[in-house]
GROMACS .gro file of C-alpha atoms in nm:
model
  189
    1MET     CA    1   5.908   0.660   9.260
    2LYS     CA    2   5.963   0.320   9.044
    3LYS     CA    3   5.672   0.181   9.253
    4GLN     CA    4   5.478   0.504   9.184
    5ILE     CA    5   5.535   0.469   8.792
    6VAL     CA    6   5.459   0.118   8.804
    7ARG     CA    7   5.138   0.187   8.985
    8ILE     CA    8   5.025   0.469   8.750
    9THR     CA    9   5.100   0.245   8.460
   10ALA     CA   10   4.907  -0.038   8.600
   11PHE     CA   11   4.636   0.197   8.695
   12LEU     CA   12   4.612   0.315   8.337
   13MET     CA   13   4.628  -0.036   8.191
   14PHE     CA   14   4.354  -0.164   8.379
   15LEU     CA   15   4.118   0.192   8.298
   16PHE     CA   16   4.216   0.136   7.936
   17ILE     CA   17   4.109  -0.209   7.963
   18GLY     CA   18   3.788  -0.160   8.147
   19LEU     CA   19   3.692   0.154   7.911
   20ASN     CA   20   3.733  -0.085   7.612
   21ALA     CA   21   3.510  -0.369   7.783
   22LEU     CA   22   3.276  -0.122   7.875
   23GLU     CA   23   3.227   0.036   7.536
   24ALA     CA   24   3.204  -0.305   7.393
   25GLN     CA   25   2.909  -0.389   7.615
   26LEU     CA   26   2.719  -0.040   7.521
   27LEU     CA   27   2.806  -0.030   7.172
   28PRO     CA   28   2.541  -0.270   6.952
   29PRO     CA   29   2.707  -0.565   6.764
   30PRO     CA   30   2.790  -0.490   6.413
   31PRO     CA   31   2.538  -0.593   6.192
   32LYS     CA   32   2.528  -0.924   6.056
   33LYS     CA   33   2.599  -0.988   5.663
   34GLU     CA   34   2.299  -1.150   5.497
   35VAL     CA   35   2.370  -1.470   5.378
   36SER     CA   36   2.199  -1.674   5.124
   37ASP     CA   37   2.008  -1.980   5.159
   38PRO     CA   38   2.257  -2.303   5.126
   39ASP     CA   39   1.950  -2.541   4.994
   40ALA     CA   40   1.851  -2.260   4.740
   41ALA     CA   41   2.232  -2.273   4.639
   42LYS     CA   42   2.235  -2.666   4.581
   43ILE     CA   43   1.956  -2.637   4.338
   44LEU     CA   44   2.082  -2.337   4.175
   45LYS     CA   45   2.406  -2.510   4.100
   46LYS     CA   46   2.245  -2.798   3.999
   47LEU     CA   47   2.061  -2.580   3.758
   48LYS     CA   48   2.377  -2.403   3.621
   49GLU     CA   49   2.563  -2.755   3.580
   50LYS     CA   50   2.250  -2.866   3.331
   51TYR     CA   51   2.215  -2.546   3.149
   52SER     CA   52   2.585  -2.482   3.090
   53ALA     CA   53   2.653  -2.838   2.967
   54TYR     CA   54   2.427  -2.723   2.679
   55THR     CA   55   2.616  -2.620   2.363
   56ALA     CA   56   2.326  -2.410   2.259
   57LEU     CA   57   1.996  -2.314   2.417
   58TYR     CA   58   1.649  -2.243   2.244
   59SER     CA   59   1.333  -2.144   2.459
   60GLU     CA   60   1.007  -2.018   2.405
   61TYR     CA   61   0.861  -1.792   2.680
   62VAL     CA   62   0.534  -1.575   2.754
   63LEU     CA   63   0.653  -1.242   2.907
   64THR     CA   64   0.368  -1.085   3.121
   65ILE     CA   65   0.415  -0.687   3.196
   66ASP     CA   66   0.183  -0.637   3.481
   67ASN     CA   67   0.166  -0.286   3.650
   68ARG     CA   68  -0.078  -0.068   3.812
   69GLU     CA   69  -0.229   0.050   3.474
   70THR     CA   70  -0.203  -0.239   3.218
   71LYS     CA   71  -0.158  -0.605   3.187
   72GLU     CA   72  -0.003  -0.709   2.858
   73THR     CA   73   0.112  -1.044   2.740
   74GLN     CA   74   0.422  -1.094   2.493
   75ASN     CA   75   0.573  -1.428   2.346
   76GLY     CA   76   0.890  -1.456   2.260
   77LYS     CA   77   1.190  -1.655   2.151
   78MET     CA   78   1.550  -1.687   2.284
   79THR     CA   79   1.799  -1.913   2.121
   80GLN     CA   80   2.148  -1.870   2.256
   81LYS     CA   81   2.499  -2.006   2.178
   82GLY     CA   82   2.799  -1.931   2.385
   83ASN     CA   83   2.792  -1.567   2.478
   84LYS     CA   84   2.572  -1.496   2.142
   85PHE     CA   85   2.214  -1.487   2.151
   86HIS     CA   86   1.920  -1.376   1.992
   87ILE     CA   87   1.564  -1.282   2.114
   88ASP     CA   88   1.268  -1.257   1.940
   89ASN     CA   89   1.007  -1.073   2.156
   90ASN     CA   90   0.668  -0.976   1.973
   91GLY     CA   91   0.884  -0.907   1.682
   92ASN     CA   92   1.114  -0.684   1.847
   93GLN     CA   93   1.434  -0.839   1.783
   94ILE     CA   94   1.770  -0.827   2.002
   95PHE     CA   95   2.106  -0.961   1.871
   96SER     CA   96   2.424  -0.970   2.033
   97ASP     CA   97   2.748  -1.158   1.916
   98GLY     CA   98   2.899  -1.096   2.282
   99VAL     CA   99   3.059  -0.738   2.182
  100THR     CA  100   2.798  -0.583   2.049
  101LEU     CA  101   2.388  -0.549   2.109
  102TRP     CA  102   2.175  -0.449   1.805
  103MET     CA  103   1.761  -0.398   1.912
  104TYR     CA  104   1.532  -0.342   1.622
  105ILE     CA  105   1.227  -0.205   1.749
  106LYS     CA  106   0.945  -0.306   1.543
  107ASN     CA  107   0.686  -0.017   1.618
  108ASN     CA  108   0.961   0.232   1.516
  109ASN     CA  109   1.110   0.047   1.252
  110THR     CA  110   1.471   0.178   1.421
  111VAL     CA  111   1.772  -0.009   1.569
  112GLN     CA  112   1.969   0.046   1.865
  113ILE     CA  113   2.357  -0.043   1.858
  114ASN     CA  114   2.528  -0.040   2.167
  115ASN     CA  115   2.838  -0.210   2.304
  116TYR     CA  116   2.733  -0.511   2.512
  117GLU     CA  117   2.838  -0.562   2.889
  118GLU     CA  118   2.686  -0.884   3.027
  119ASP     CA  119   2.805  -0.795   3.381
  120GLU     CA  120   2.581  -0.491   3.361
  121ASP     CA  121   2.278  -0.666   3.264
  122PRO     CA  122   2.180  -0.927   3.551
  123MET     CA  123   1.889  -1.007   3.312
  124SER     CA  124   2.102  -1.144   3.014
  125PRO     CA  125   2.069  -1.478   2.916
  126GLY     CA  126   2.417  -1.572   2.978
  127ARG     CA  127   2.378  -1.446   3.324
  128ILE     CA  128   2.062  -1.517   3.475
  129LEU     CA  129   2.151  -1.881   3.606
  130LYS     CA  130   2.459  -1.714   3.730
  131ILE     CA  131   2.318  -1.461   3.954
  132TYR     CA  132   2.352  -1.687   4.249
  133GLU     CA  133   2.697  -1.710   4.253
  134SER     CA  134   2.807  -1.341   4.359
  135GLU     CA  135   2.682  -1.271   4.723
  136ASN     CA  136   2.785  -0.905   4.643
  137GLU     CA  137   2.498  -0.852   4.436
  138PHE     CA  138   2.215  -1.074   4.581
  139ILE     CA  139   2.087  -1.256   4.844
  140TYR     CA  140   1.861  -1.537   4.767
  141ALA     CA  141   1.638  -1.815   4.955
  142ILE     CA  142   1.400  -2.047   4.919
  143THR     CA  143   1.060  -1.895   4.969
  144ASN     CA  144   0.823  -2.196   4.862
  145GLU     CA  145   0.816  -2.556   4.802
  146ASP     CA  146   0.573  -2.810   4.682
  147LYS     CA  147   0.674  -3.136   4.739
  148ALA     CA  148   0.384  -3.287   4.533
  149SER     CA  149   0.458  -3.104   4.214
  150ASP     CA  150   0.841  -3.085   4.289
  151LYS     CA  151   0.814  -2.702   4.224
  152THR     CA  152   1.040  -2.491   4.451
  153GLU     CA  153   1.039  -2.098   4.420
  154ILE     CA  154   1.357  -1.901   4.509
  155GLU     CA  155   1.358  -1.536   4.541
  156PHE     CA  156   1.677  -1.301   4.473
  157THR     CA  157   1.669  -0.954   4.656
  158PRO     CA  158   1.963  -0.711   4.514
  159LEU     CA  159   2.175  -0.577   4.754
  160ASP     CA  160   2.208  -0.289   4.544
  161LYS     CA  161   1.914  -0.052   4.681
  162ASP     CA  162   1.925   0.140   4.329
  163ALA     CA  163   1.886  -0.146   4.110
  164ASP     CA  164   1.544  -0.138   3.872
  165PHE     CA  165   1.380  -0.403   4.030
  166PHE     CA  166   1.330  -0.529   4.402
  167LYS     CA  167   1.321  -0.887   4.369
  168ILE     CA  168   1.332  -1.184   4.081
  169ARG     CA  169   1.149  -1.499   4.172
  170ILE     CA  170   1.220  -1.833   3.986
  171GLN     CA  171   1.004  -2.156   3.987
  172VAL     CA  172   1.221  -2.457   3.951
  173ASP     CA  173   1.109  -2.841   3.894
  174VAL     CA  174   1.361  -2.990   4.087
  175ASN     CA  175   1.274  -3.332   3.972
  176LYS     CA  176   1.335  -3.240   3.627
  177ASN     CA  177   1.602  -2.980   3.732
  178GLU     CA  178   1.442  -2.713   3.484
  179VAL     CA  179   1.316  -2.352   3.537
  180LYS     CA  180   0.936  -2.331   3.481
  181TYR     CA  181   0.948  -1.943   3.532
  182ILE     CA  182   1.136  -1.632   3.602
  183LYS     CA  183   0.943  -1.303   3.757
  184VAL     CA  184   1.098  -0.991   3.786
  185PHE     CA  185   0.916  -0.738   3.994
  186ALA     CA  186   1.034  -0.403   3.896
  187LYS     CA  187   1.008  -0.093   4.129
  188ASP     CA  188   0.836   0.105   3.826
  189GLY     CA  189   0.536  -0.124   3.882
   0.00000   0.00000   0.00000
């Protein structure tokens, strides 16, 4: 009787192990987690170190809105000190003291006042150079390198499929360690 119990137990263990091995062979492997490009991470880390060392930043920019119906160019200026910033975009003003956000809309002569949450705004001045740090939000990779001009493009893809944009592309002058442009590709065109 004991021999029979041992044989049945051995058979059941063999069957259990065999079924698990068979299941492992039949099931597709779990999807691989996308990983960002380590060479892009090195470039982005150097950029962050450079810009983080400044106590204040001032930048003039050109914003081009290009969708299927229109192409519009706006000039702007951005000043930032700590978590406070001011953006002047064609006369429209955005101010933040790190707690509150004031938006003056010139055409309507109105002001909107909101609580400011940097973590909710991936395009905020303080956050744009930090987006590479969270692999839960973006995957990024070098998409173009021009060795002659020392320009490198890095493209970010949000993992959140409901994000308002489907990619962000930045160009970096790796020799000067500075951002040349940032392009945001919105889903609405």
